[in-house]
Amino acid sequence: DEGTRMIARAGANRMGPMGEQAQKFVIDRDRSQNQRLLSTIEAAAGSSKSFANTQKNIVQQRQDQAGPLYDLARRKGLELTPDLREIVKNVNIQGAANKLASLSGRPPLKTPTITVQRPAGRFQREGTTQTIKDPNATIFDDMTPQDRFDYLKFAKEGLSDMIGKAAKDNNRNQMRILMEQKDALVAAMGRQNEEYIKANSIFSSASELNDALVSGRTLMSNAVDADEVAEMLQGMTKTEQDMFRLGAVRSVADKLERLGANRDLSSVIGPGAPPAVQKKIALVMGDDA
């Protein structure tokens, strides 16, 4: 505090043992500033030392909280309402759902067919019949509301996996398109199944939480700007934000550990840091920044 600073400053200006002791005190304190600042950050956002355990605890806690809600959501199931029907015609959603069928050892879902009558041609006296895919049907038509819930929940998680891959490949355009498709699917499911929205806001999927954690670890990278951080956080559930925050704490910890003992931290992540860095930290830490 200010009193300690005044005593140290006055002592350091004196000649002899008093000055030497005061200077040693200030130097030793400077050398420990990294750890002191890191301890303050961890108190607000989670420990980087127990990083793996903290990660597991967050996932397990949210799974336990969301489990009963997901059970309720599945029992309610999903009807193929007109708005949901239009959304699930998307090839990405159908492909992700069929992955579940494959993993479960089930035959792939197929669009129902209809029989149409072809008119007689110039060289044939009678018309013919032909079986084609029903243009008004989807692969999710012939199933129970509960099975439809399972397949569409998996489809949403499959879209999340694709978003994660697009992010790693730095394919921003594909990432944006997939996020719009996922958001539309989740919104349509939630309009008729409130329990699903509640459960999803608590725990989405392990892959999404891992992606959020990995994204958080890039916080201190110069390649990530504040607008990107804001965009990522806006599209995350509360649990994903927790994981992103944990990754961000680890990113700051890594930065501090790489600094020299006498480096002025205020110029790196404090008031003297570049405005972009201050903004990123403020976005992640909120009032704790």
Coordinates of C-alpha atoms in Angstrom, one line a residue:
D1 CA 0.0 0.0 0.0
E2 CA 1.0 3.7 -0.1
G3 CA 2.5 3.5 3.5
T4 CA 4.8 0.6 2.6
R5 CA 5.9 2.4 -0.6
M6 CA 6.7 5.6 1.3
I7 CA 8.8 3.7 3.9
A8 CA 10.6 1.7 1.2
R9 CA 11.3 4.8 -0.8
A10 CA 12.6 6.7 2.2
G11 CA 14.8 3.8 3.3
A12 CA 16.2 3.2 -0.1
N13 CA 17.4 6.9 -0.2
R14 CA 19.4 6.5 3.1
M15 CA 23.0 5.5 3.2
G16 CA 24.3 2.3 4.8
P17 CA 22.5 -0.8 6.0
M18 CA 19.1 0.8 5.9
G19 CA 19.4 1.7 2.2
E20 CA 20.8 -1.8 1.4
Q21 CA 17.9 -3.6 3.2
A22 CA 15.3 -1.4 1.5
Q23 CA 16.7 -2.0 -1.9
K24 CA 16.8 -5.7 -1.3
F25 CA 13.2 -5.6 -0.2
V26 CA 12.1 -3.9 -3.3
I27 CA 14.1 -6.2 -5.6
D28 CA 12.9 -9.3 -4.0
R29 CA 9.3 -8.1 -4.2
D30 CA 9.7 -7.3 -7.9
R31 CA 11.0 -10.8 -8.5
S32 CA 7.9 -12.3 -7.0
Q33 CA 5.4 -10.0 -8.7
N34 CA 4.7 -12.5 -11.5
Q35 CA 3.5 -15.1 -8.9
R36 CA 1.6 -12.6 -6.9
L37 CA -0.3 -11.3 -9.9
L38 CA -1.0 -14.9 -11.1
S39 CA -2.4 -15.8 -7.7
T40 CA -4.7 -12.8 -7.9
I41 CA -5.9 -13.9 -11.4
E42 CA -6.4 -17.5 -10.3
A43 CA -8.4 -16.4 -7.3
A44 CA -10.8 -14.8 -9.7
A45 CA -10.9 -17.3 -12.5
G46 CA -9.5 -20.7 -11.5
S47 CA -6.1 -22.2 -11.0
S48 CA -3.6 -22.9 -13.8
K49 CA -1.6 -25.2 -11.5
S50 CA -4.5 -27.7 -11.2
F51 CA -5.5 -27.0 -14.8
A52 CA -6.5 -30.5 -15.8
N53 CA -8.4 -31.1 -12.5
T54 CA -10.3 -27.8 -12.8
Q55 CA -11.2 -28.7 -16.4
K56 CA -12.5 -32.2 -15.4
N57 CA -14.4 -30.7 -12.4
I58 CA -16.2 -28.1 -14.6
V59 CA -17.2 -30.8 -17.1
Q60 CA -18.4 -33.2 -14.5
Q61 CA -20.3 -30.6 -12.5
R62 CA -22.1 -29.4 -15.6
Q63 CA -22.9 -32.9 -16.8
D64 CA -24.4 -33.7 -13.4
Q65 CA -26.5 -30.6 -13.5
A66 CA -27.7 -31.0 -17.0
G67 CA -28.4 -34.8 -16.9
P68 CA -31.9 -34.7 -15.4
L69 CA -32.9 -31.9 -17.8
Y70 CA -31.7 -33.9 -20.8
D71 CA -33.8 -36.9 -19.5
L72 CA -36.9 -34.7 -19.4
A73 CA -36.1 -33.2 -22.8
R74 CA -35.8 -36.7 -24.4
R75 CA -39.0 -37.9 -22.8
K76 CA -40.8 -35.0 -24.4
G77 CA -39.0 -35.5 -27.7
L78 CA -39.4 -33.5 -30.9
E79 CA -42.2 -33.3 -33.4
L80 CA -41.3 -32.5 -37.0
T81 CA -42.9 -29.0 -37.1
P82 CA -42.8 -27.0 -40.4
D83 CA -40.0 -24.8 -39.2
L84 CA -37.9 -27.7 -38.0
R85 CA -38.6 -29.7 -41.2
E86 CA -37.1 -26.9 -43.4
I87 CA -34.0 -26.7 -41.2
V88 CA -33.2 -30.4 -41.0
K89 CA -33.2 -30.7 -44.8
N90 CA -29.7 -29.3 -44.6
V91 CA -27.1 -31.9 -45.8
N92 CA -24.7 -31.1 -42.9
I93 CA -27.4 -31.9 -40.3
Q94 CA -28.4 -35.1 -42.1
G95 CA -24.8 -36.2 -42.4
A96 CA -24.1 -35.7 -38.7
A97 CA -27.3 -37.6 -37.8
N98 CA -26.2 -40.5 -39.9
K99 CA -22.9 -40.7 -38.1
L100 CA -24.9 -41.6 -35.0
A101 CA -26.7 -44.3 -37.0
S102 CA -23.3 -45.7 -38.1
L103 CA -21.8 -45.6 -34.6
S104 CA -24.9 -47.3 -33.2
G105 CA -24.7 -50.1 -35.7
R106 CA -28.0 -49.0 -37.3
P107 CA -28.7 -48.7 -41.0
P108 CA -28.4 -45.2 -42.4
L109 CA -31.4 -43.0 -42.3
K110 CA -33.0 -42.5 -45.7
T111 CA -35.6 -40.2 -47.1
P112 CA -39.0 -41.9 -47.5
T113 CA -39.9 -42.7 -51.1
I114 CA -43.1 -42.3 -53.2
T115 CA -44.2 -44.0 -56.4
V116 CA -45.0 -41.7 -59.3
Q117 CA -46.7 -42.4 -62.6
R118 CA -44.8 -41.5 -65.7
P119 CA -47.0 -40.7 -68.7
A120 CA -46.9 -42.9 -71.9
G121 CA -44.2 -41.9 -74.3
R122 CA -44.1 -41.8 -78.1
F123 CA -42.9 -45.3 -78.4
Q124 CA -44.8 -46.9 -75.5
R125 CA -48.5 -47.3 -75.2
E126 CA -48.8 -47.4 -71.4
G127 CA -47.3 -45.2 -68.7
T128 CA -44.7 -46.6 -66.2
T129 CA -44.3 -46.2 -62.4
Q130 CA -41.1 -45.0 -60.7
T131 CA -40.0 -44.9 -57.1
I132 CA -38.4 -41.6 -56.1
K133 CA -37.4 -39.7 -52.9
D134 CA -40.4 -37.8 -51.5
P135 CA -39.5 -34.2 -52.1
N136 CA -41.6 -33.1 -49.1
A137 CA -40.1 -35.6 -46.6
T138 CA -36.9 -35.8 -44.6
I139 CA -34.8 -38.6 -43.1
F140 CA -36.3 -37.7 -39.7
D141 CA -39.9 -38.5 -40.7
D142 CA -40.4 -42.1 -39.8
M143 CA -39.3 -42.2 -36.2
T144 CA -40.6 -41.6 -32.7
P145 CA -40.3 -38.1 -31.1
Q146 CA -37.7 -39.6 -28.7
D147 CA -35.5 -41.0 -31.5
R148 CA -35.8 -37.8 -33.4
F149 CA -34.5 -35.9 -30.3
D150 CA -31.5 -38.3 -30.1
Y151 CA -30.6 -37.9 -33.8
L152 CA -31.0 -34.1 -33.8
K153 CA -29.1 -33.7 -30.6
F154 CA -26.3 -35.6 -32.1
A155 CA -26.6 -33.6 -35.4
K156 CA -26.1 -30.4 -33.4
E157 CA -23.0 -31.9 -31.7
G158 CA -21.7 -33.0 -35.1
L159 CA -22.1 -29.4 -36.4
S160 CA -20.0 -28.3 -33.3
D161 CA -17.3 -30.7 -34.3
M162 CA -17.3 -29.2 -37.8
I163 CA -17.1 -25.7 -36.4
G164 CA -14.1 -26.7 -34.3
K165 CA -12.3 -28.1 -37.3
A166 CA -13.1 -25.0 -39.4
A167 CA -11.7 -22.9 -36.6
K168 CA -8.4 -24.9 -36.5
D169 CA -8.1 -24.6 -40.3
N170 CA -8.8 -20.8 -39.9
N171 CA -11.7 -21.1 -42.3
R172 CA -13.7 -18.2 -41.0
N173 CA -16.3 -18.3 -43.7
Q174 CA -17.1 -21.9 -43.3
M175 CA -17.1 -21.4 -39.5
R176 CA -19.7 -18.6 -39.8
I177 CA -22.0 -20.7 -42.0
L178 CA -21.9 -23.7 -39.7
M179 CA -22.5 -21.6 -36.7
E180 CA -25.6 -20.1 -38.3
Q181 CA -26.9 -23.6 -39.2
K182 CA -26.3 -24.8 -35.6
D183 CA -27.9 -21.8 -34.1
A184 CA -31.0 -22.3 -36.3
L185 CA -31.3 -26.0 -35.4
V186 CA -30.9 -25.3 -31.6
A187 CA -33.5 -22.5 -31.8
A188 CA -36.0 -24.6 -33.6
M189 CA -35.6 -27.5 -31.2
G190 CA -35.9 -25.1 -28.2
R191 CA -39.2 -23.6 -29.5
Q192 CA -41.0 -26.8 -28.7
N193 CA -38.7 -28.3 -26.0
E194 CA -37.7 -25.8 -23.3
E195 CA -36.0 -28.5 -21.3
Y196 CA -33.5 -29.0 -24.1
I197 CA -32.6 -25.3 -24.1
K198 CA -32.1 -25.3 -20.4
A199 CA -29.9 -28.4 -20.5
N200 CA -27.9 -27.2 -23.4
S201 CA -27.2 -23.9 -21.7
I202 CA -25.7 -25.8 -18.8
F203 CA -23.8 -28.5 -20.7
S204 CA -23.6 -28.7 -24.5
S205 CA -21.0 -31.3 -25.5
A206 CA -17.5 -32.4 -24.5
S207 CA -16.1 -31.3 -27.8
E208 CA -17.6 -27.8 -27.6
L209 CA -16.2 -27.4 -24.1
N210 CA -12.8 -28.6 -25.3
D211 CA -12.9 -26.2 -28.3
A212 CA -13.7 -23.3 -25.9
L213 CA -10.8 -24.3 -23.7
V214 CA -8.4 -24.4 -26.6
S215 CA -9.7 -21.1 -27.9
G216 CA -9.2 -19.5 -24.5
R217 CA -5.5 -20.6 -24.5
T218 CA -4.9 -18.3 -27.5
L219 CA -6.0 -15.2 -25.6
M220 CA -2.5 -13.7 -25.3
S221 CA -1.5 -14.4 -28.9
N222 CA -1.0 -11.4 -31.1
A223 CA -2.9 -13.2 -33.8
V224 CA -6.1 -13.0 -31.8
D225 CA -7.8 -9.6 -31.6
A226 CA -10.4 -8.3 -29.2
D227 CA -13.2 -8.4 -31.7
E228 CA -12.6 -12.1 -32.3
V229 CA -12.7 -12.7 -28.5
A230 CA -16.0 -10.8 -28.2
E231 CA -17.5 -12.8 -31.1
M232 CA -16.4 -16.1 -29.7
L233 CA -17.8 -15.3 -26.2
Q234 CA -21.1 -14.1 -27.6
G235 CA -21.8 -17.5 -29.3
M236 CA -20.9 -19.6 -26.2
T237 CA -23.1 -21.0 -23.4
K238 CA -22.3 -20.2 -19.8
T239 CA -20.3 -23.4 -19.4
E240 CA -18.3 -22.8 -22.6
Q241 CA -17.5 -19.3 -21.3
D242 CA -16.2 -20.9 -18.1
M243 CA -13.9 -23.2 -20.1
F244 CA -12.8 -20.3 -22.3
R245 CA -12.0 -18.3 -19.2
L246 CA -10.0 -21.2 -17.7
G247 CA -8.0 -21.5 -21.0
A248 CA -7.4 -17.7 -20.9
V249 CA -6.1 -17.9 -17.3
R250 CA -3.6 -20.6 -18.5
S251 CA -2.7 -18.3 -21.4
V252 CA -1.9 -15.4 -19.0
A253 CA 0.0 -17.8 -16.7
D254 CA 2.1 -19.1 -19.7
K255 CA 2.9 -15.4 -20.6
L256 CA 4.0 -14.6 -17.0
E257 CA 6.2 -17.7 -16.7
R258 CA 8.0 -16.7 -19.9
L259 CA 8.8 -13.2 -18.7
G260 CA 12.1 -12.3 -17.0
A261 CA 12.1 -11.8 -13.2
N262 CA 12.6 -8.0 -13.5
R263 CA 10.2 -7.4 -16.4
D264 CA 7.6 -4.7 -15.8
L265 CA 4.3 -6.5 -15.9
S266 CA 2.3 -3.3 -16.2
S267 CA 3.6 -2.9 -19.7
V268 CA 2.7 -6.5 -20.6
I269 CA -0.8 -7.1 -19.2
G270 CA -1.4 -4.2 -16.9
P271 CA -2.3 -0.5 -17.3
G272 CA 0.7 0.0 -19.6
A273 CA -0.1 -2.9 -21.9
P274 CA -1.4 -2.3 -25.4
P275 CA -5.1 -1.3 -25.4
A276 CA -5.9 -4.5 -27.4
V277 CA -4.5 -6.7 -24.7
Q278 CA -6.3 -4.8 -21.9
K279 CA -9.6 -5.1 -23.9
K280 CA -9.1 -8.9 -24.3
I281 CA -8.4 -9.4 -20.7
A282 CA -11.4 -7.2 -19.7
L283 CA -13.7 -9.2 -22.0
V284 CA -12.7 -12.5 -20.5
M285 CA -12.4 -11.5 -16.8
G286 CA -15.2 -9.0 -16.6
D287 CA -15.3 -7.1 -13.4
D288 CA -12.4 -9.2 -12.1
A289 CA -10.0 -7.7 -14.7

